[in-house]
Amino acid sequence: MMVLLFDTYGGITHNDLVYNKKKLAEPFEPAQPIESFSRTIKNTVDYTDAGHTPFGVNQIIAQTYTHLFNSGVLLDACEKWKWRKAGTT
Amino acid sequence: MTSTLTVDNVINGFEHPMIAPIRTEPNYETIHSVQKRLNSNAASVHSYRGGGIHRHLGAIISSTRYVVIIPVPFVAPTNPGRTATLPADTPPEARAMLERNYAANAKEFQAYNTLQRDLNQQIINTFDSPYLQGLEYDVVAFANLSARK
């Protein structure tokens, strides 16, 4: 039922999806709480899913990692992530 | 809070047993807010499927969204039929095992359907009926729709 509700009343257009995908590409601002960044990612992923154009897992991980690495504030965590055991998260 | 799924009592174990009704035409934001509550509710009911950590979350979100959270697909239980299939020459030990497996599968399937029914009921109670009429089938109403689709 939720898919039908999103399709009928969600008002998700192609332009909205394009705009939403750009939001995933917005850099992480270290002055903002990490929760805000996390929420933006989750909402972006939810939106594309509701619009039947979901992001791939690797795409989400790569984009998030890039934002965090480029922010320069979580370099140790990024380094650990980079060298984590294959197949773990 | 998590609950063990029983046929009679699913909704009481939900994290959000009541969802505030939406009395205006639904839009993305309102539907999304309801979706998040339904996600919490499904995830508050025990399941070993889809890795088990997120319980029944996979029953309400898409498979693509689920594997973003955990890389183990959630596969819904299938109907095991009315009775266990027991070939005539099945030894007693194997027969007992097949019957136990059948009972477990039947219980899980029935409980999963109860969860879907209760989630559907929450959706019906949340949105005003004029906005749901277009989704309803003449004979079976919403009975052939899962909470997801």
PDB file of N, CA, C and O in Angstrom, chain B residues 15-86:
ATOM      1  N   GLU B  15       6.320  -0.475  18.136  1.00  0.00           N
ATOM      2  CA  GLU B  15       6.897   0.725  18.765  1.00  0.00           C
ATOM      3  C   GLU B  15       5.905   1.887  18.680  1.00  0.00           C
ATOM      4  O   GLU B  15       5.853   2.743  19.554  1.00  0.00           O
ATOM      5  N   HIS B  16       5.124   1.912  17.618  1.00  0.00           N
ATOM      6  CA  HIS B  16       4.098   2.954  17.465  1.00  0.00           C
ATOM      7  C   HIS B  16       2.739   2.265  17.273  1.00  0.00           C
ATOM      8  O   HIS B  16       2.258   2.145  16.131  1.00  0.00           O
ATOM      9  N   PRO B  17       2.120   1.810  18.352  1.00  0.00           N
ATOM     10  CA  PRO B  17       0.823   1.138  18.186  1.00  0.00           C
ATOM     11  C   PRO B  17      -0.244   2.078  17.633  1.00  0.00           C
ATOM     12  O   PRO B  17      -1.205   1.637  17.012  1.00  0.00           O
ATOM     13  N   MET B  18      -0.069   3.375  17.872  1.00  0.00           N
ATOM     14  CA  MET B  18      -0.989   4.372  17.318  1.00  0.00           C
ATOM     15  C   MET B  18      -0.190   5.339  16.448  1.00  0.00           C
ATOM     16  O   MET B  18       0.852   5.835  16.875  1.00  0.00           O
ATOM     17  N   ILE B  19      -0.692   5.598  15.256  1.00  0.00           N
ATOM     18  CA  ILE B  19      -0.078   6.596  14.380  1.00  0.00           C
ATOM     19  C   ILE B  19      -1.105   7.709  14.184  1.00  0.00           C
ATOM     20  O   ILE B  19      -2.273   7.429  13.872  1.00  0.00           O
ATOM     21  N   ALA B  20      -0.659   8.933  14.390  1.00  0.00           N
ATOM     22  CA  ALA B  20      -1.589  10.067  14.301  1.00  0.00           C
ATOM     23  C   ALA B  20      -2.232  10.120  12.917  1.00  0.00           C
ATOM     24  O   ALA B  20      -1.525  10.051  11.901  1.00  0.00           O
ATOM     25  N   PRO B  21      -3.570  10.246  12.877  1.00  0.00           N
ATOM     26  CA  PRO B  21      -4.250  10.283  11.571  1.00  0.00           C
ATOM     27  C   PRO B  21      -3.844  11.517  10.761  1.00  0.00           C
ATOM     28  O   PRO B  21      -3.546  12.564  11.327  1.00  0.00           O
ATOM     29  N   ILE B  22      -3.855  11.372   9.451  1.00  0.00           N
ATOM     30  CA  ILE B  22      -3.560  12.491   8.550  1.00  0.00           C
ATOM     31  C   ILE B  22      -4.857  12.827   7.835  1.00  0.00           C
ATOM     32  O   ILE B  22      -5.393  12.001   7.092  1.00  0.00           O
ATOM     33  N   ARG B  23      -5.376  14.012   8.094  1.00  0.00           N
ATOM     34  CA  ARG B  23      -6.712  14.372   7.601  1.00  0.00           C
ATOM     35  C   ARG B  23      -6.688  15.236   6.346  1.00  0.00           C
ATOM     36  O   ARG B  23      -7.714  15.745   5.917  1.00  0.00           O
ATOM     37  N   THR B  24      -5.501  15.412   5.792  1.00  0.00           N
ATOM     38  CA  THR B  24      -5.399  16.182   4.549  1.00  0.00           C
ATOM     39  C   THR B  24      -4.954  15.239   3.438  1.00  0.00           C
ATOM     40  O   THR B  24      -4.631  14.076   3.711  1.00  0.00           O
ATOM     41  N   GLU B  25      -4.922  15.740   2.228  1.00  0.00           N
ATOM     42  CA  GLU B  25      -4.439  14.889   1.136  1.00  0.00           C
ATOM     43  C   GLU B  25      -2.987  14.519   1.402  1.00  0.00           C
ATOM     44  O   GLU B  25      -2.168  15.387   1.722  1.00  0.00           O
ATOM     45  N   PRO B  26      -2.657  13.243   1.267  1.00  0.00           N
ATOM     46  CA  PRO B  26      -1.277  12.831   1.543  1.00  0.00           C
ATOM     47  C   PRO B  26      -0.298  13.487   0.568  1.00  0.00           C
ATOM     48  O   PRO B  26      -0.652  13.782  -0.574  1.00  0.00           O
ATOM     49  N   ASN B  27       0.904  13.731   1.042  1.00  0.00           N
ATOM     50  CA  ASN B  27       1.984  14.172   0.158  1.00  0.00           C
ATOM     51  C   ASN B  27       3.243  13.412   0.567  1.00  0.00           C
ATOM     52  O   ASN B  27       3.205  12.586   1.498  1.00  0.00           O
ATOM     53  N   TYR B  28       4.338  13.680  -0.134  1.00  0.00           N
ATOM     54  CA  TYR B  28       5.540  12.886   0.138  1.00  0.00           C
ATOM     55  C   TYR B  28       5.928  12.932   1.608  1.00  0.00           C
ATOM     56  O   TYR B  28       6.230  11.888   2.210  1.00  0.00           O
ATOM     57  N   GLU B  29       5.907  14.125   2.198  1.00  0.00           N
ATOM     58  CA  GLU B  29       6.371  14.269   3.584  1.00  0.00           C
ATOM     59  C   GLU B  29       5.499  13.465   4.552  1.00  0.00           C
ATOM     60  O   GLU B  29       6.016  12.787   5.439  1.00  0.00           O
ATOM     61  N   THR B  30       4.187  13.555   4.388  1.00  0.00           N
ATOM     62  CA  THR B  30       3.310  12.834   5.318  1.00  0.00           C
ATOM     63  C   THR B  30       3.414  11.318   5.117  1.00  0.00           C
ATOM     64  O   THR B  30       3.441  10.557   6.088  1.00  0.00           O
ATOM     65  N   ILE B  31       3.496  10.896   3.867  1.00  0.00           N
ATOM     66  CA  ILE B  31       3.615   9.448   3.607  1.00  0.00           C
ATOM     67  C   ILE B  31       4.955   8.946   4.156  1.00  0.00           C
ATOM     68  O   ILE B  31       5.019   7.883   4.775  1.00  0.00           O
ATOM     69  N   HIS B  32       5.999   9.745   3.958  1.00  0.00           N
ATOM     70  CA  HIS B  32       7.330   9.347   4.445  1.00  0.00           C
ATOM     71  C   HIS B  32       7.355   9.250   5.969  1.00  0.00           C
ATOM     72  O   HIS B  32       7.970   8.336   6.532  1.00  0.00           O
ATOM     73  N   SER B  33       6.669  10.171   6.629  1.00  0.00           N
ATOM     74  CA  SER B  33       6.654  10.119   8.100  1.00  0.00           C
ATOM     75  C   SER B  33       5.926   8.859   8.583  1.00  0.00           C
ATOM     76  O   SER B  33       6.342   8.221   9.554  1.00  0.00           O
ATOM     77  N   VAL B  34       4.859   8.488   7.885  1.00  0.00           N
ATOM     78  CA  VAL B  34       4.146   7.252   8.238  1.00  0.00           C
ATOM     79  C   VAL B  34       5.035   6.044   7.931  1.00  0.00           C
ATOM     80  O   VAL B  34       5.115   5.093   8.731  1.00  0.00           O
ATOM     81  N   GLN B  35       5.721   6.098   6.795  1.00  0.00           N
ATOM     82  CA  GLN B  35       6.608   4.989   6.423  1.00  0.00           C
ATOM     83  C   GLN B  35       7.643   4.748   7.526  1.00  0.00           C
ATOM     84  O   GLN B  35       7.923   3.593   7.887  1.00  0.00           O
ATOM     85  N   LYS B  36       8.198   5.809   8.067  1.00  0.00           N
ATOM     86  CA  LYS B  36       9.229   5.641   9.103  1.00  0.00           C
ATOM     87  C   LYS B  36       8.659   4.980  10.357  1.00  0.00           C
ATOM     88  O   LYS B  36       9.325   4.152  10.986  1.00  0.00           O
ATOM     89  N   ARG B  37       7.425   5.324  10.698  1.00  0.00           N
ATOM     90  CA  ARG B  37       6.788   4.686  11.863  1.00  0.00           C
ATOM     91  C   ARG B  37       6.475   3.216  11.582  1.00  0.00           C
ATOM     92  O   ARG B  37       6.651   2.358  12.450  1.00  0.00           O
ATOM     93  N   LEU B  38       6.024   2.934  10.382  1.00  0.00           N
ATOM     94  CA  LEU B  38       5.764   1.538  10.018  1.00  0.00           C
ATOM     95  C   LEU B  38       7.069   0.735  10.019  1.00  0.00           C
ATOM     96  O   LEU B  38       7.085  -0.435  10.438  1.00  0.00           O
ATOM     97  N   ASN B  39       8.146   1.381   9.574  1.00  0.00           N
ATOM     98  CA  ASN B  39       9.458   0.704   9.603  1.00  0.00           C
ATOM     99  C   ASN B  39       9.812   0.320  11.039  1.00  0.00           C
ATOM    100  O   ASN B  39      10.260  -0.801  11.308  1.00  0.00           O
ATOM    101  N   SER B  40       9.626   1.280  11.957  1.00  0.00           N
ATOM    102  CA  SER B  40       9.930   1.006  13.371  1.00  0.00           C
ATOM    103  C   SER B  40       9.055  -0.124  13.894  1.00  0.00           C
ATOM    104  O   SER B  40       9.526  -0.980  14.654  1.00  0.00           O
ATOM    105  N   ASN B  41       7.802  -0.105  13.492  1.00  0.00           N
ATOM    106  CA  ASN B  41       6.885  -1.146  13.966  1.00  0.00           C
ATOM    107  C   ASN B  41       7.294  -2.528  13.461  1.00  0.00           C
ATOM    108  O   ASN B  41       7.348  -3.498  14.225  1.00  0.00           O
ATOM    109  N   ALA B  42       7.589  -2.604  12.168  1.00  0.00           N
ATOM    110  CA  ALA B  42       8.006  -3.899  11.609  1.00  0.00           C
ATOM    111  C   ALA B  42       9.311  -4.351  12.250  1.00  0.00           C
ATOM    112  O   ALA B  42       9.510  -5.545  12.513  1.00  0.00           O
ATOM    113  N   ALA B  43      10.182  -3.386  12.521  1.00  0.00           N
ATOM    114  CA  ALA B  43      11.483  -3.720  13.113  1.00  0.00           C
ATOM    115  C   ALA B  43      11.394  -4.022  14.604  1.00  0.00           C
ATOM    116  O   ALA B  43      12.389  -4.380  15.218  1.00  0.00           O
ATOM    117  N   SER B  44      10.215  -3.876  15.179  1.00  0.00           N
ATOM    118  CA  SER B  44      10.065  -4.208  16.594  1.00  0.00           C
ATOM    119  C   SER B  44       9.492  -5.608  16.783  1.00  0.00           C
ATOM    120  O   SER B  44       9.249  -6.041  17.905  1.00  0.00           O
ATOM    121  N   VAL B  45       9.280  -6.307  15.680  1.00  0.00           N
ATOM    122  CA  VAL B  45       8.703  -7.659  15.757  1.00  0.00           C
ATOM    123  C   VAL B  45       9.743  -8.683  15.280  1.00  0.00           C
ATOM    124  O   VAL B  45      10.285  -8.565  14.178  1.00  0.00           O
ATOM    125  N   HIS B  46       9.991  -9.656  16.111  1.00  0.00           N
ATOM    126  CA  HIS B  46      11.083 -10.603  15.893  1.00  0.00           C
ATOM    127  C   HIS B  46      10.996 -11.368  14.565  1.00  0.00           C
ATOM    128  O   HIS B  46       9.930 -11.769  14.131  1.00  0.00           O
ATOM    129  N   SER B  47      12.146 -11.554  13.947  1.00  0.00           N
ATOM    130  CA  SER B  47      12.284 -12.460  12.794  1.00  0.00           C
ATOM    131  C   SER B  47      13.755 -12.838  12.675  1.00  0.00           C
ATOM    132  O   SER B  47      14.638 -12.028  12.976  1.00  0.00           O
ATOM    133  N   TYR B  48      14.019 -14.047  12.235  1.00  0.00           N
ATOM    134  CA  TYR B  48      15.392 -14.467  11.954  1.00  0.00           C
ATOM    135  C   TYR B  48      15.781 -14.135  10.516  1.00  0.00           C
ATOM    136  O   TYR B  48      16.931 -14.287  10.128  1.00  0.00           O
ATOM    137  N   ARG B  49      14.825 -13.714   9.728  1.00  0.00           N
ATOM    138  CA  ARG B  49      15.090 -13.509   8.298  1.00  0.00           C
ATOM    139  C   ARG B  49      15.896 -12.238   8.042  1.00  0.00           C
ATOM    140  O   ARG B  49      15.913 -11.336   8.868  1.00  0.00           O
ATOM    141  N   GLY B  50      16.521 -12.185   6.889  1.00  0.00           N
ATOM    142  CA  GLY B  50      17.284 -10.997   6.509  1.00  0.00           C
ATOM    143  C   GLY B  50      18.377 -10.650   7.489  1.00  0.00           C
ATOM    144  O   GLY B  50      18.630  -9.473   7.749  1.00  0.00           O
ATOM    145  N   GLY B  51      19.030 -11.652   8.036  1.00  0.00           N
ATOM    146  CA  GLY B  51      20.092 -11.411   9.005  1.00  0.00           C
ATOM    147  C   GLY B  51      19.585 -11.351  10.433  1.00  0.00           C
ATOM    148  O   GLY B  51      20.365 -11.500  11.372  1.00  0.00           O
ATOM    149  N   GLY B  52      18.299 -11.098  10.615  1.00  0.00           N
ATOM    150  CA  GLY B  52      17.693 -11.146  11.940  1.00  0.00           C
ATOM    151  C   GLY B  52      17.837  -9.888  12.773  1.00  0.00           C
ATOM    152  O   GLY B  52      17.013  -9.640  13.658  1.00  0.00           O
ATOM    153  N   ILE B  53      18.858  -9.090  12.493  1.00  0.00           N
ATOM    154  CA  ILE B  53      19.127  -7.928  13.347  1.00  0.00           C
ATOM    155  C   ILE B  53      17.985  -6.916  13.279  1.00  0.00           C
ATOM    156  O   ILE B  53      17.611  -6.325  14.295  1.00  0.00           O
ATOM    157  N   HIS B  54      17.448  -6.722  12.099  1.00  0.00           N
ATOM    158  CA  HIS B  54      16.401  -5.708  11.930  1.00  0.00           C
ATOM    159  C   HIS B  54      15.005  -6.325  11.909  1.00  0.00           C
ATOM    160  O   HIS B  54      14.059  -5.702  11.454  1.00  0.00           O
ATOM    161  N   ARG B  55      14.947  -7.549  12.369  1.00  0.00           N
ATOM    162  CA  ARG B  55      13.669  -8.253  12.578  1.00  0.00           C
ATOM    163  C   ARG B  55      12.819  -8.216  11.300  1.00  0.00           C
ATOM    164  O   ARG B  55      13.285  -8.655  10.286  1.00  0.00           O
ATOM    165  N   HIS B  56      11.600  -7.650  11.353  1.00  0.00           N
ATOM    166  CA  HIS B  56      10.730  -7.683  10.169  1.00  0.00           C
ATOM    167  C   HIS B  56      10.819  -6.413   9.312  1.00  0.00           C
ATOM    168  O   HIS B  56       9.920  -6.173   8.492  1.00  0.00           O
ATOM    169  N   LEU B  57      11.867  -5.643   9.480  1.00  0.00           N
ATOM    170  CA  LEU B  57      11.974  -4.409   8.681  1.00  0.00           C
ATOM    171  C   LEU B  57      11.839  -4.696   7.189  1.00  0.00           C
ATOM    172  O   LEU B  57      11.201  -3.942   6.448  1.00  0.00           O
ATOM    173  N   GLY B  58      12.410  -5.795   6.748  1.00  0.00           N
ATOM    174  CA  GLY B  58      12.369  -6.138   5.327  1.00  0.00           C
ATOM    175  C   GLY B  58      10.978  -6.419   4.803  1.00  0.00           C
ATOM    176  O   GLY B  58      10.778  -6.515   3.592  1.00  0.00           O
ATOM    177  N   ALA B  59       9.997  -6.546   5.717  1.00  0.00           N
ATOM    178  CA  ALA B  59       8.623  -6.804   5.281  1.00  0.00           C
ATOM    179  C   ALA B  59       7.937  -5.528   4.814  1.00  0.00           C
ATOM    180  O   ALA B  59       6.884  -5.593   4.190  1.00  0.00           O
ATOM    181  N   ILE B  60       8.531  -4.362   5.113  1.00  0.00           N
ATOM    182  CA  ILE B  60       7.840  -3.107   4.808  1.00  0.00           C
ATOM    183  C   ILE B  60       8.648  -2.199   3.886  1.00  0.00           C
ATOM    184  O   ILE B  60       8.099  -1.279   3.302  1.00  0.00           O
ATOM    185  N   ILE B  61       9.939  -2.456   3.742  1.00  0.00           N
ATOM    186  CA  ILE B  61      10.726  -1.607   2.830  1.00  0.00           C
ATOM    187  C   ILE B  61      11.159  -2.422   1.613  1.00  0.00           C
ATOM    188  O   ILE B  61      11.098  -3.652   1.624  1.00  0.00           O
ATOM    189  N   SER B  62      11.626  -1.714   0.592  1.00  0.00           N
ATOM    190  CA  SER B  62      12.010  -2.412  -0.647  1.00  0.00           C
ATOM    191  C   SER B  62      13.275  -3.234  -0.406  1.00  0.00           C
ATOM    192  O   SER B  62      14.058  -2.955   0.511  1.00  0.00           O
ATOM    193  N   SER B  63      13.468  -4.227  -1.263  1.00  0.00           N
ATOM    194  CA  SER B  63      14.662  -5.069  -1.123  1.00  0.00           C
ATOM    195  C   SER B  63      15.928  -4.248  -1.363  1.00  0.00           C
ATOM    196  O   SER B  63      16.952  -4.466  -0.720  1.00  0.00           O
ATOM    197  N   THR B  64      15.845  -3.263  -2.268  1.00  0.00           N
ATOM    198  CA  THR B  64      17.021  -2.429  -2.543  1.00  0.00           C
ATOM    199  C   THR B  64      17.345  -1.540  -1.345  1.00  0.00           C
ATOM    200  O   THR B  64      18.506  -1.318  -1.029  1.00  0.00           O
ATOM    201  N   ARG B  65      16.308  -1.053  -0.675  1.00  0.00           N
ATOM    202  CA  ARG B  65      16.536  -0.210   0.512  1.00  0.00           C
ATOM    203  C   ARG B  65      17.068  -1.070   1.656  1.00  0.00           C
ATOM    204  O   ARG B  65      17.901  -0.618   2.445  1.00  0.00           O
ATOM    205  N   TYR B  66      16.577  -2.295   1.752  1.00  0.00           N
ATOM    206  CA  TYR B  66      16.988  -3.181   2.843  1.00  0.00           C
ATOM    207  C   TYR B  66      18.471  -3.526   2.747  1.00  0.00           C
ATOM    208  O   TYR B  66      19.179  -3.496   3.762  1.00  0.00           O
ATOM    209  N   VAL B  67      18.947  -3.817   1.544  1.00  0.00           N
ATOM    210  CA  VAL B  67      20.356  -4.221   1.427  1.00  0.00           C
ATOM    211  C   VAL B  67      21.310  -3.047   1.618  1.00  0.00           C
ATOM    212  O   VAL B  67      22.510  -3.251   1.775  1.00  0.00           O
ATOM    213  N   VAL B  68      20.776  -1.824   1.609  1.00  0.00           N
ATOM    214  CA  VAL B  68      21.611  -0.676   1.984  1.00  0.00           C
ATOM    215  C   VAL B  68      21.914  -0.743   3.488  1.00  0.00           C
ATOM    216  O   VAL B  68      22.985  -0.356   3.943  1.00  0.00           O
ATOM    217  N   ILE B  69      20.977  -1.268   4.239  1.00  0.00           N
ATOM    218  CA  ILE B  69      21.116  -1.336   5.699  1.00  0.00           C
ATOM    219  C   ILE B  69      21.918  -2.553   6.109  1.00  0.00           C
ATOM    220  O   ILE B  69      22.787  -2.487   6.980  1.00  0.00           O
ATOM    221  N   ILE B  70      21.629  -3.679   5.517  1.00  0.00           N
ATOM    222  CA  ILE B  70      22.348  -4.924   5.835  1.00  0.00           C
ATOM    223  C   ILE B  70      22.408  -5.778   4.567  1.00  0.00           C
ATOM    224  O   ILE B  70      21.394  -5.933   3.869  1.00  0.00           O
ATOM    225  N   PRO B  71      23.594  -6.300   4.243  1.00  0.00           N
ATOM    226  CA  PRO B  71      23.728  -6.989   2.948  1.00  0.00           C
ATOM    227  C   PRO B  71      23.206  -8.430   2.937  1.00  0.00           C
ATOM    228  O   PRO B  71      23.793  -9.297   2.314  1.00  0.00           O
ATOM    229  N   VAL B  72      22.129  -8.657   3.654  1.00  0.00           N
ATOM    230  CA  VAL B  72      21.501  -9.986   3.648  1.00  0.00           C
ATOM    231  C   VAL B  72      20.048  -9.783   3.226  1.00  0.00           C
ATOM    232  O   VAL B  72      19.296  -9.126   3.946  1.00  0.00           O
ATOM    233  N   PRO B  73      19.637 -10.290   2.088  1.00  0.00           N
ATOM    234  CA  PRO B  73      18.261 -10.045   1.634  1.00  0.00           C
ATOM    235  C   PRO B  73      17.222 -10.614   2.609  1.00  0.00           C
ATOM    236  O   PRO B  73      17.447 -11.660   3.217  1.00  0.00           O
ATOM    237  N   PHE B  74      16.121  -9.891   2.729  1.00  0.00           N
ATOM    238  CA  PHE B  74      14.992 -10.383   3.525  1.00  0.00           C
ATOM    239  C   PHE B  74      14.051 -11.098   2.561  1.00  0.00           C
ATOM    240  O   PHE B  74      13.519 -10.493   1.636  1.00  0.00           O
ATOM    241  N   VAL B  75      13.878 -12.388   2.772  1.00  0.00           N
ATOM    242  CA  VAL B  75      12.977 -13.178   1.918  1.00  0.00           C
ATOM    243  C   VAL B  75      11.748 -13.542   2.743  1.00  0.00           C
ATOM    244  O   VAL B  75      11.871 -14.187   3.791  1.00  0.00           O
ATOM    245  N   ALA B  76      10.599 -13.103   2.280  1.00  0.00           N
ATOM    246  CA  ALA B  76       9.361 -13.357   3.038  1.00  0.00           C
ATOM    247  C   ALA B  76       9.055 -14.851   3.073  1.00  0.00           C
ATOM    248  O   ALA B  76       9.349 -15.567   2.106  1.00  0.00           O
ATOM    249  N   PRO B  77       8.458 -15.326   4.166  1.00  0.00           N
ATOM    250  CA  PRO B  77       8.087 -16.748   4.225  1.00  0.00           C
ATOM    251  C   PRO B  77       7.018 -17.078   3.200  1.00  0.00           C
ATOM    252  O   PRO B  77       6.188 -16.236   2.868  1.00  0.00           O
ATOM    253  N   THR B  78       7.050 -18.284   2.689  1.00  0.00           N
ATOM    254  CA  THR B  78       6.052 -18.708   1.698  1.00  0.00           C
ATOM    255  C   THR B  78       5.061 -19.670   2.339  1.00  0.00           C
ATOM    256  O   THR B  78       5.342 -20.274   3.384  1.00  0.00           O
ATOM    257  N   ASN B  79       3.920 -19.798   1.683  1.00  0.00           N
ATOM    258  CA  ASN B  79       2.857 -20.659   2.200  1.00  0.00           C
ATOM    259  C   ASN B  79       3.308 -22.125   2.194  1.00  0.00           C
ATOM    260  O   ASN B  79       3.603 -22.668   1.128  1.00  0.00           O
ATOM    261  N   PRO B  80       3.362 -22.771   3.353  1.00  0.00           N
ATOM    262  CA  PRO B  80       3.832 -24.162   3.385  1.00  0.00           C
ATOM    263  C   PRO B  80       2.738 -25.178   3.031  1.00  0.00           C
ATOM    264  O   PRO B  80       3.006 -26.382   2.997  1.00  0.00           O
ATOM    265  N   GLY B  81       1.529 -24.684   2.768  1.00  0.00           N
ATOM    266  CA  GLY B  81       0.427 -25.596   2.453  1.00  0.00           C
ATOM    267  C   GLY B  81      -0.361 -25.981   3.704  1.00  0.00           C
ATOM    268  O   GLY B  81      -0.004 -25.598   4.815  1.00  0.00           O
ATOM    269  N   ARG B  82      -1.419 -26.758   3.487  1.00  0.00           N
ATOM    270  CA  ARG B  82      -2.314 -27.087   4.606  1.00  0.00           C
ATOM    271  C   ARG B  82      -1.715 -28.117   5.539  1.00  0.00           C
ATOM    272  O   ARG B  82      -1.966 -28.107   6.739  1.00  0.00           O
ATOM    273  N   THR B  83      -0.957 -29.037   4.977  1.00  0.00           N
ATOM    274  CA  THR B  83      -0.366 -30.094   5.803  1.00  0.00           C
ATOM    275  C   THR B  83       1.066 -30.362   5.358  1.00  0.00           C
ATOM    276  O   THR B  83       1.448 -29.996   4.244  1.00  0.00           O
ATOM    277  N   ALA B  84       1.809 -31.018   6.214  1.00  0.00           N
ATOM    278  CA  ALA B  84       3.182 -31.384   5.857  1.00  0.00           C
ATOM    279  C   ALA B  84       3.155 -32.472   4.783  1.00  0.00           C
ATOM    280  O   ALA B  84       2.277 -33.333   4.791  1.00  0.00           O
ATOM    281  N   THR B  85       4.107 -32.393   3.868  1.00  0.00           N
ATOM    282  CA  THR B  85       4.217 -33.439   2.838  1.00  0.00           C
ATOM    283  C   THR B  85       5.068 -34.570   3.392  1.00  0.00           C
ATOM    284  O   THR B  85       6.270 -34.391   3.633  1.00  0.00           O
ATOM    285  N   LEU B  86       4.439 -35.722   3.621  1.00  0.00           N
ATOM    286  CA  LEU B  86       5.140 -36.851   4.232  1.00  0.00           C
ATOM    287  C   LEU B  86       5.004 -38.082   3.335  1.00  0.00           C
ATOM    288  O   LEU B  86       3.945 -38.712   3.287  1.00  0.00           O
TER     289      LEU B  86
END
